[in-house]
Every structure is written in C-alpha cells, then in structure tokens.
Short mmCIF file of C-alpha atoms in Angstrom, two decimals:
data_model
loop_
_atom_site.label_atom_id
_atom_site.label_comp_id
_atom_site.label_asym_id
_atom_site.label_seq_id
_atom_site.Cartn_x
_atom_site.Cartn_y
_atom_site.Cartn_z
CA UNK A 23 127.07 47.00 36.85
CA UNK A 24 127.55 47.35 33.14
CA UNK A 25 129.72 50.41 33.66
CA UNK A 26 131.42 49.28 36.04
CA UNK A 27 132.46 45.96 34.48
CA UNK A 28 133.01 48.00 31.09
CA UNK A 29 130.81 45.86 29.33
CA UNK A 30 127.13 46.41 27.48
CA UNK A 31 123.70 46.28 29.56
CA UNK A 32 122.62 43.57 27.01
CA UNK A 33 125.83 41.86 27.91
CA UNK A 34 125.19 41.78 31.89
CA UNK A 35 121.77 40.54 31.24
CA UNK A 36 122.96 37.85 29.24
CA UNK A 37 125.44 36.77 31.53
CA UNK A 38 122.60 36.79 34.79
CA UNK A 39 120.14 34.69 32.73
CA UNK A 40 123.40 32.14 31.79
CA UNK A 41 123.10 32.80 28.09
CA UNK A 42 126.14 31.09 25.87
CA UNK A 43 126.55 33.89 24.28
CA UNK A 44 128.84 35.42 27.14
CA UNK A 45 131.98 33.74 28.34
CA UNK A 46 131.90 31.49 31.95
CA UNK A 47 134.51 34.10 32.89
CA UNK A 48 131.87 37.06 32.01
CA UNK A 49 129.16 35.32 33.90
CA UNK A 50 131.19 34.78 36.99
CA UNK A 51 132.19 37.98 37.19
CA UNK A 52 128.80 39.31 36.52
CA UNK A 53 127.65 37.24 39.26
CA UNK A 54 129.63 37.83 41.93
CA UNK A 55 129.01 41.70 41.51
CA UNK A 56 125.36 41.20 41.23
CA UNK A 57 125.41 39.11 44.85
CA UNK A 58 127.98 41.91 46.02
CA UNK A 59 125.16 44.81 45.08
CA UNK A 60 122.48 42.85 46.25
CA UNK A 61 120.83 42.85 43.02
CA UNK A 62 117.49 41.14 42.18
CA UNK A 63 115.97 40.88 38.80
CA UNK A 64 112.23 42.17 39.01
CA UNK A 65 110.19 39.12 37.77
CA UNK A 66 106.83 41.43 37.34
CA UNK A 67 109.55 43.79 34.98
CA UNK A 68 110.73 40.92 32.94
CA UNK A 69 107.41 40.00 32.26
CA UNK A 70 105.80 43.55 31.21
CA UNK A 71 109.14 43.28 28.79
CA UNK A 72 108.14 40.09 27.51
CA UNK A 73 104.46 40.10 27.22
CA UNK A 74 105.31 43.83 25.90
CA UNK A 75 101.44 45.32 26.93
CA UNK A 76 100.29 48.70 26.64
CA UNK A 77 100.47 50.56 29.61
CA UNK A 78 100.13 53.91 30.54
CA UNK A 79 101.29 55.60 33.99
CA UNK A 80 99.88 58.41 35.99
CA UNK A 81 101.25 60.07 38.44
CA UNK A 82 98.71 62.19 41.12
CA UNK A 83 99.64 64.99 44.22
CA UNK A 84 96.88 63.56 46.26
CA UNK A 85 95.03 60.16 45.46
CA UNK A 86 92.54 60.20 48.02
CA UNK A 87 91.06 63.58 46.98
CA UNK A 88 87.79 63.09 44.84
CA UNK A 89 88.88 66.01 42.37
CA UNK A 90 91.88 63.07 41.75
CA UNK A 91 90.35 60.17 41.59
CA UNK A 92 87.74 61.28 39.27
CA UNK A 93 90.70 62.40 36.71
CA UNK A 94 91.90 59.09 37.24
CA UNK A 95 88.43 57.24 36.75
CA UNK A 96 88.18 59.62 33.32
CA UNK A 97 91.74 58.14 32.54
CA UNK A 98 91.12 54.56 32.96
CA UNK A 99 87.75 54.91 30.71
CA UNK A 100 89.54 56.21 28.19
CA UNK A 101 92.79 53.79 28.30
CA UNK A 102 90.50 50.57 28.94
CA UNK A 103 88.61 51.56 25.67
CA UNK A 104 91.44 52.16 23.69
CA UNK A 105 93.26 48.34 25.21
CA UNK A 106 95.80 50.35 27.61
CA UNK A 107 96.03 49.24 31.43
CA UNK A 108 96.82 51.99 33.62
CA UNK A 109 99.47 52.40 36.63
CA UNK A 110 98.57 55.22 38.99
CA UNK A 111 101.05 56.64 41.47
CA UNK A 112 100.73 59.15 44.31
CA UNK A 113 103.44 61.79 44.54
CA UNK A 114 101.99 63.20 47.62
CA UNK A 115 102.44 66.61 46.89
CA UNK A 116 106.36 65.83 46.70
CA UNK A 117 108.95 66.68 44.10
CA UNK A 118 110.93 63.48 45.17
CA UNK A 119 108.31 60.96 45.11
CA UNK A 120 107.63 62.22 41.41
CA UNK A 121 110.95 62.15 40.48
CA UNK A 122 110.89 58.30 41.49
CA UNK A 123 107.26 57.57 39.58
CA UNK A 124 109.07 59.11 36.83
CA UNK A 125 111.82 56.73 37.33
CA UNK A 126 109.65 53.65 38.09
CA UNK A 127 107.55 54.18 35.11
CA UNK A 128 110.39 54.43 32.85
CA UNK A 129 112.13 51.57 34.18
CA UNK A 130 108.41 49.25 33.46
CA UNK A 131 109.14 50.94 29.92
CA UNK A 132 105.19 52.34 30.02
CA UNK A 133 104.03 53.71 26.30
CA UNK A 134 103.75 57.44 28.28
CA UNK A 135 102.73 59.41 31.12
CA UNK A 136 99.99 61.24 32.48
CA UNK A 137 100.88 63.99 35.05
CA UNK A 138 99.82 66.54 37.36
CA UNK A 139 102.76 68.46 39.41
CA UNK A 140 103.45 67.69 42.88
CA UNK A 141 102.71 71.02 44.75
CA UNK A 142 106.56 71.74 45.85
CA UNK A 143 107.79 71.17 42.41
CA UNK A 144 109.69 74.03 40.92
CA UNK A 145 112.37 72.30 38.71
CA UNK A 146 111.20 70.45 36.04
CA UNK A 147 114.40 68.84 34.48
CA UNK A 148 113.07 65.55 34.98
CA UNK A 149 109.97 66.38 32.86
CA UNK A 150 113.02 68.16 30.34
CA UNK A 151 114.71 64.24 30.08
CA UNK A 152 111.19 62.56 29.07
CA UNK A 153 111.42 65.24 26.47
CA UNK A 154 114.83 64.66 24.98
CA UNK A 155 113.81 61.15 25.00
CA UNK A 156 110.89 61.18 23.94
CA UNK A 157 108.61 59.93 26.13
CA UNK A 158 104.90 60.68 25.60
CA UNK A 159 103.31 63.03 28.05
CA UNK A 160 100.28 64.92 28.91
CA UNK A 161 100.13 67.08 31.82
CA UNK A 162 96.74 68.10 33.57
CA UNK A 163 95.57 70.82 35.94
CA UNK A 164 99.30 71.68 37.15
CA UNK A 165 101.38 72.11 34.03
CA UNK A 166 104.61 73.20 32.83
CA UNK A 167 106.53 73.15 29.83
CA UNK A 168 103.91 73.95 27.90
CA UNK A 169 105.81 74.45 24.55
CA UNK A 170 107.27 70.22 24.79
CA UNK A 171 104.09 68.71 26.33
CA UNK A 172 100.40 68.73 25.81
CA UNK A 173 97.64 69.62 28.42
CA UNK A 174 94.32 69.59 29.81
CA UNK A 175 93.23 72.43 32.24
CA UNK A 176 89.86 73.78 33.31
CA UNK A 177 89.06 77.27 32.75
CA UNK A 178 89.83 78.12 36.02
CA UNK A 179 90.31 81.83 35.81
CA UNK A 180 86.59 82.35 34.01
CA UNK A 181 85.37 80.51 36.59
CA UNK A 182 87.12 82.18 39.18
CA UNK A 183 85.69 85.79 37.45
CA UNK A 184 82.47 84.34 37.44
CA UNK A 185 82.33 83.60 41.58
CA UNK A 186 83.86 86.25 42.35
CA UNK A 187 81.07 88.29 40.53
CA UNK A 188 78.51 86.82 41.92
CA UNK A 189 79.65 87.19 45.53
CA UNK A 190 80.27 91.18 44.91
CA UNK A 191 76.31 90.75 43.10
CA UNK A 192 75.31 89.28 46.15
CA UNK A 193 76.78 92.08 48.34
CA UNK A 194 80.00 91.25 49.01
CA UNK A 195 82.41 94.48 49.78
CA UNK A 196 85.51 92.39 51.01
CA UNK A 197 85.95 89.03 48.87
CA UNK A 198 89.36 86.97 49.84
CA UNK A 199 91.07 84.64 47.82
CA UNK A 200 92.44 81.33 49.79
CA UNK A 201 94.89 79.86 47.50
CA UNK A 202 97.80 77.28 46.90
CA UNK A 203 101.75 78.28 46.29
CA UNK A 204 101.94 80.94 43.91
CA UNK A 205 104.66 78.94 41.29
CA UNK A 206 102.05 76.33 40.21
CA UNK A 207 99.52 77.71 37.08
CA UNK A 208 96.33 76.61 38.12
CA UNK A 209 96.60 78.69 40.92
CA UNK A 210 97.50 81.85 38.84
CA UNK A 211 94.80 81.18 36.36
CA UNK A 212 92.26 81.11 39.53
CA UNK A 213 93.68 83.79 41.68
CA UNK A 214 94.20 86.06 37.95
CA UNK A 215 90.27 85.53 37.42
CA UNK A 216 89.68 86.99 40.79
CA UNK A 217 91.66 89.82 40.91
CA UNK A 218 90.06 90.54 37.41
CA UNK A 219 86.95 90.61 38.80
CA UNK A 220 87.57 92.85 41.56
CA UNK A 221 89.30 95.37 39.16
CA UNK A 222 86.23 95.09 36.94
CA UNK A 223 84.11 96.07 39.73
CA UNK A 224 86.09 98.79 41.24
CA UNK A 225 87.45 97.25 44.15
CA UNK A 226 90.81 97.88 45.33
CA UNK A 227 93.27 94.96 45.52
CA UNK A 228 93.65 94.01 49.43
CA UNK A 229 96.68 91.93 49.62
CA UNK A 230 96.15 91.15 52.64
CA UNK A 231 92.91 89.43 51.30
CA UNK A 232 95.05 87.13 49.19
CA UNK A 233 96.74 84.20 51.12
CA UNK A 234 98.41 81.54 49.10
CA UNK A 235 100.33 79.11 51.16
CA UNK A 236 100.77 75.46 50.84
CA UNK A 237 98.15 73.45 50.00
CA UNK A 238 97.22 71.50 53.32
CA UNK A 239 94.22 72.06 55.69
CA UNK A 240 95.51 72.42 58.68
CA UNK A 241 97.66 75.39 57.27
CA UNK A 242 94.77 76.93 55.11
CA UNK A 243 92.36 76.67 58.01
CA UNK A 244 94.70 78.45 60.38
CA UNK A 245 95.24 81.29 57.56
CA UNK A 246 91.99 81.45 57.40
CA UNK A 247 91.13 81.74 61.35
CA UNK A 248 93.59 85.09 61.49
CA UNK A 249 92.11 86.75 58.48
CA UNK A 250 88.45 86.77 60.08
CA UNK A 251 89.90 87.59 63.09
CA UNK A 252 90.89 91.02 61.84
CA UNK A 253 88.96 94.20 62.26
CA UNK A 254 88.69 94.34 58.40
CA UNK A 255 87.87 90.70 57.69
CA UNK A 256 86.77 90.00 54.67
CA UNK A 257 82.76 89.19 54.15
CA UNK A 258 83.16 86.59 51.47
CA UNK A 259 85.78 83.68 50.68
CA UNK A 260 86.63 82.32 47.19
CA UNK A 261 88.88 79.07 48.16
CA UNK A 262 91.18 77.08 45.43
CA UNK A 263 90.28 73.34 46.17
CA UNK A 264 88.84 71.08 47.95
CA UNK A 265 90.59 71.20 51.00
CA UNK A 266 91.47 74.97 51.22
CA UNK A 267 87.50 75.10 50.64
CA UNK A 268 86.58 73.21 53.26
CA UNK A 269 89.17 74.46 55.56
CA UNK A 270 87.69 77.85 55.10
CA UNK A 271 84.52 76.58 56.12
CA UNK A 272 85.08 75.01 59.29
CA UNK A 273 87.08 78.02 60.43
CA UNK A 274 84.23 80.05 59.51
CA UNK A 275 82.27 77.64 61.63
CA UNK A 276 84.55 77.53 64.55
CA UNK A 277 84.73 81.42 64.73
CA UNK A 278 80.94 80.66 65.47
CA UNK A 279 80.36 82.97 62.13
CA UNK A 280 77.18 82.84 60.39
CA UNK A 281 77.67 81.13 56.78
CA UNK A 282 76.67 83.38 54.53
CA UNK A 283 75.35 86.23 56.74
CA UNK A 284 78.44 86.86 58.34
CA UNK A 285 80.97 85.31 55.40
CA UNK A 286 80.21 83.68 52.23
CA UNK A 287 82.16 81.34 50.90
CA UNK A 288 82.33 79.80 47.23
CA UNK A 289 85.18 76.68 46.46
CA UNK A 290 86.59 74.85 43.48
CA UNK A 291 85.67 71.65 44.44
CA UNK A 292 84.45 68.59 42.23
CA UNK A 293 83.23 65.81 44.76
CA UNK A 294 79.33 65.67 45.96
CA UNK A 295 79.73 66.70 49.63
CA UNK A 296 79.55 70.26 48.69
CA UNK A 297 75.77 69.65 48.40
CA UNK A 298 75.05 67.96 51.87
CA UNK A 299 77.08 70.12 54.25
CA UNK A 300 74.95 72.34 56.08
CA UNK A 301 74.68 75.14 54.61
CA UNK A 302 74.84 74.14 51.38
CA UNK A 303 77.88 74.77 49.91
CA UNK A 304 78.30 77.07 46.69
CA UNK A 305 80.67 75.15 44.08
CA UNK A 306 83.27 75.27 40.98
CA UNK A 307 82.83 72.20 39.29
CA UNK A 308 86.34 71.04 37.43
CA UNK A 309 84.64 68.41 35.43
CA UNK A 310 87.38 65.89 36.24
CA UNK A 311 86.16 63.19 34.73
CA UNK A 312 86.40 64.51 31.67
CA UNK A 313 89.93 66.19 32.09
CA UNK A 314 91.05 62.66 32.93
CA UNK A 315 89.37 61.38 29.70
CA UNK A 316 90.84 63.78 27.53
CA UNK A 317 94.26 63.66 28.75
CA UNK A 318 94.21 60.04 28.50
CA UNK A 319 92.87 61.10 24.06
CA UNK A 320 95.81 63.75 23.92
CA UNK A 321 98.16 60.92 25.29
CA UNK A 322 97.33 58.03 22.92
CA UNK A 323 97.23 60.64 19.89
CA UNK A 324 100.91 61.41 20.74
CA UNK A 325 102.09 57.53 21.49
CA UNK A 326 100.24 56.98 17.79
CA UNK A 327 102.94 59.31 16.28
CA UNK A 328 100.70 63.13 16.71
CA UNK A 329 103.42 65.20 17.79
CA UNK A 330 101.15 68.50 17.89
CA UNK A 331 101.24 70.29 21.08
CA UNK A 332 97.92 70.47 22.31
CA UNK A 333 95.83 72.42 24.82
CA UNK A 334 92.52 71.46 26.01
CA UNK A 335 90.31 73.25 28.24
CA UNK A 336 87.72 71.47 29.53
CA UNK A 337 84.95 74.10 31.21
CA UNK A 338 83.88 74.49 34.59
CA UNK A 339 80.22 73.97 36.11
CA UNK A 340 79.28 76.56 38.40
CA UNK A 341 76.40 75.91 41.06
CA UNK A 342 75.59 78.65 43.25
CA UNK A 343 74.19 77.55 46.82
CA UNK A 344 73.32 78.52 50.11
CA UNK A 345 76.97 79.44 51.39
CA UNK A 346 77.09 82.08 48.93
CA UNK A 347 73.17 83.42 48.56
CA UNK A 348 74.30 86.69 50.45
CA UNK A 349 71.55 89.56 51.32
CA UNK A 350 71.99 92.61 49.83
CA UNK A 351 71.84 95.77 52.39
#
C-alpha cells in the first residue's frame, strides 16, 4: 500500500491507527485502499512489536517424527533457559511452505532462525536474503551455505562406516544403502561413510544396491520390495532415517524374509521403538536432543553479536541389536 500510494510504511501505519501526524486526506486515502485490499492489521503482530520479546523460530521437514521433535525439545531447553520463547513451524518436506515460515517469521520480527531444509529444496536464495540482512541463523542436520551460516550435524558418515562394518563383520557379502534425495548433505555424509566402508573392505560398489529417492515410506518401502526381489538381493540393509528404516523393515517382513537370517538391517533412527519391535532393531542414534540444544547455543551466540561461523558435530550412539546380529558361514 505504501508503494502504491508513494508514501512511507511508517506513514500508512500512521494513517490506519488515525495518528495526527498524517493529513485527514492521507488517512482517507489510506483507508479506502486498505478496505479495497482487504487488509487487516494482525493484533497478535502488533503486540510481539510492542511488548518487543525474545523469540526465536524454527522451522522442521517433518514435526511428527521423533528424530524432530527431540531437536525441537533440545531447542526449547536451551531458549527457555536463556528467556527466549520459541515458534516452531512444519515445512513438510516443502520448499514453499519454508519459503512462507521464512516469511512469517520475519514478518513477527523473531531475534533468528533455526532451520533444517525441507527435502525438495534446492535453491536457497531465500536463506541468501536472511544473509544480506542479517538475520541470525543456524541450520541443523540438512544444511547449506555453510560459509554465511552456522551448523549442527551428527557425524553421520562415521557412523554410517561404522554399521556398515559391522554388518560385513557379521557376514554380510551384499550391504544396500536406502537413502533420501541425493542434493541434501546429510544424506551424502551417510551414504559417503558407506561406500567408504565397502571400499575399505574390498567390496565392489553395486549401484544398484544404492537407492536414494524421496524421503517417504510408501516410496522407500516399495524400493525396497524390488531390490529383495532380485536374484542378487542384497543380505543386509543400512537405511537413512526413521522412516526409510522402518520401511525397509516391513518390506523385509512382508517378503516373509527372515530378519537377520535372511537380511539384516541397521537404521539411523533416534526414537525408542527401535528397541521393542520384534526383532530388535539395530540403531544410529543422532543424539537430537542435543543437536537441538546446541543449535539453539550457536544461535543466541550469533543474536549476542558472535559472528564466527561455526560447525558443531554432535556424535552418534551406535547400538547394535538383534536385526543386525548376523551368523557368520
């Protein structure tokens, strides 16, 4: 409205709050544009403006995932400690949706973000604005720009080295990896490990033992149904996530394949279920609690005027179970 009346944003908001400062021509015509655009003023935006309170906003692929809400419980520990409220939103794996939290955070003028990417998220201009503005940020897990924003990763491709080893110690001759789109970094970290490992251990490099696809179960368990369905299927499953991880294992399952006699399987995943599924299920622990914690340190060191580019890596627990106990020949 301000550009289109050729007049200041201060101006406009002046003139819809009836100040005397602007002329009962200005505020008429201010008006009538406003009721033309449908335009509302945001009470609960006024108010953060007013009452001016720290905030800080996060912005999550999947909410409902425990890997995700644990980063976020680490987050809010750390904020509520340090006398920040937090504002979580879910991009659901979508580039747009972030885009908008981006927007909506920016617009309740938060003190910074905390962010993970969205899986389909390949242009990172909007992350390049918060930049030139500078906006406080901390990515975690999924990062980019690593050279303008600080971050908190696990070690995913030591732990990926390390499962992979123990499922060729355990007898494994045919070890696939089950992984998200190939663009995003955690997934090369993870899949980098693995392939490491194989080399290591004089294995050729199967491609066809490498699937990376999106990152939905449905999709993953499919993927996963035609590569055990092959005459050379593999005899042992490393998996990205939580869902790819247990997608793998109920296709295992539903091929009516022995777990891990027939296929072992080993998965990134930080929530307890891995330990009451039947059998037991071998795990990579992210430790997300405490990536959410110290993302939420590097974030408040930056809005307190530490402009160092940081990298944390918080280290992975690995806890080898029934699913991947295979018997040697």
């Amino acid at each position: 409205m301000a550009a289109e009346l050729g007049v200041s944003i201060a101006t406009v908001s002046r003139a819809l709050h009836g100040s005397h400062e602007v002329s009962q021509q200005m505020q008429d015509k201010v008006k009538a544009l406003a009721k033309a655009r449908n335009y509302r003023p945001n009470p609960f935006a006024q108010s953060l403006r007013k009452e001016a309170p720290h905030i800080i906003g996060v912005i999550v692929p999947n909410l409902v995932t425990h890997y995700f809400a644990s980063v976020l419980d680490g987050i809010e520990d750390c904020a509520t400690h340090n006398g920040y409220s937090v504002f979580s939103a879910n991009s659901h794996e979508s580039h747009e949706l972030e885009e908008k939290a981006i927007d909506n955070f920016f617009s309740m003028h938060v003190d910074g973000i905390i962010a993970c990417l969205a899986q389909d998220t390949i242009d990172y201009s909007h992350y390049e604005q918060l930049a030139d503005i500078d906006m406080p940020l901390v990515f975690f897990a999924r990062t980019c720009l690593p050279d303008r924003f600080s971050q908190v990763v696990g070690n995913g491709d030591v732990a990926a080295y390390d499962a992979t080893k123990h499922l060729i110690d355990q007898g494994a001759k045919r070890v696939a990896f089950i992984g998200g789109p190939n663009h995003l970094d955690m997934v090369k970290r993870r899949k980098h490990g693995y392939l490491q490992a194989l080399r290591d251990a004089r294995f050729p490099i199967d491609r066809e033992l490498v699937v990376c696809d999106k990152i939905d179960f449905d999709i993953a368990r499919k993927a996963t149904v035609e590569l055990l369905k092959k005459d050379s299927r593999p005899d042992a499953i490393l998996a990205f996530n939580d869902i790819l991880t247990y997608a793998a294992f109920d296709a295992i399952k539903s091929l009516n394949l022995k777990i891990p006699d027939d296929v072992a399987i080993i998965g990134f995943t930080d929530g307890d279920n891995s330990a009451f599924v039947t059998p037991r299920l071998s795990a990579i622990m992210d430790q997300a609690h405490e990536q959410g914690f110290a993302a939420c340190e590097l974030l408040i060191k930056r809005i307190r005027g530490d402009r160092k580019i940081y990298k944390k890596i918080v280290p992975m627990i690995l806890k080898f179970r029934e699913s991947s106990e295979k018997k040697k020949p």
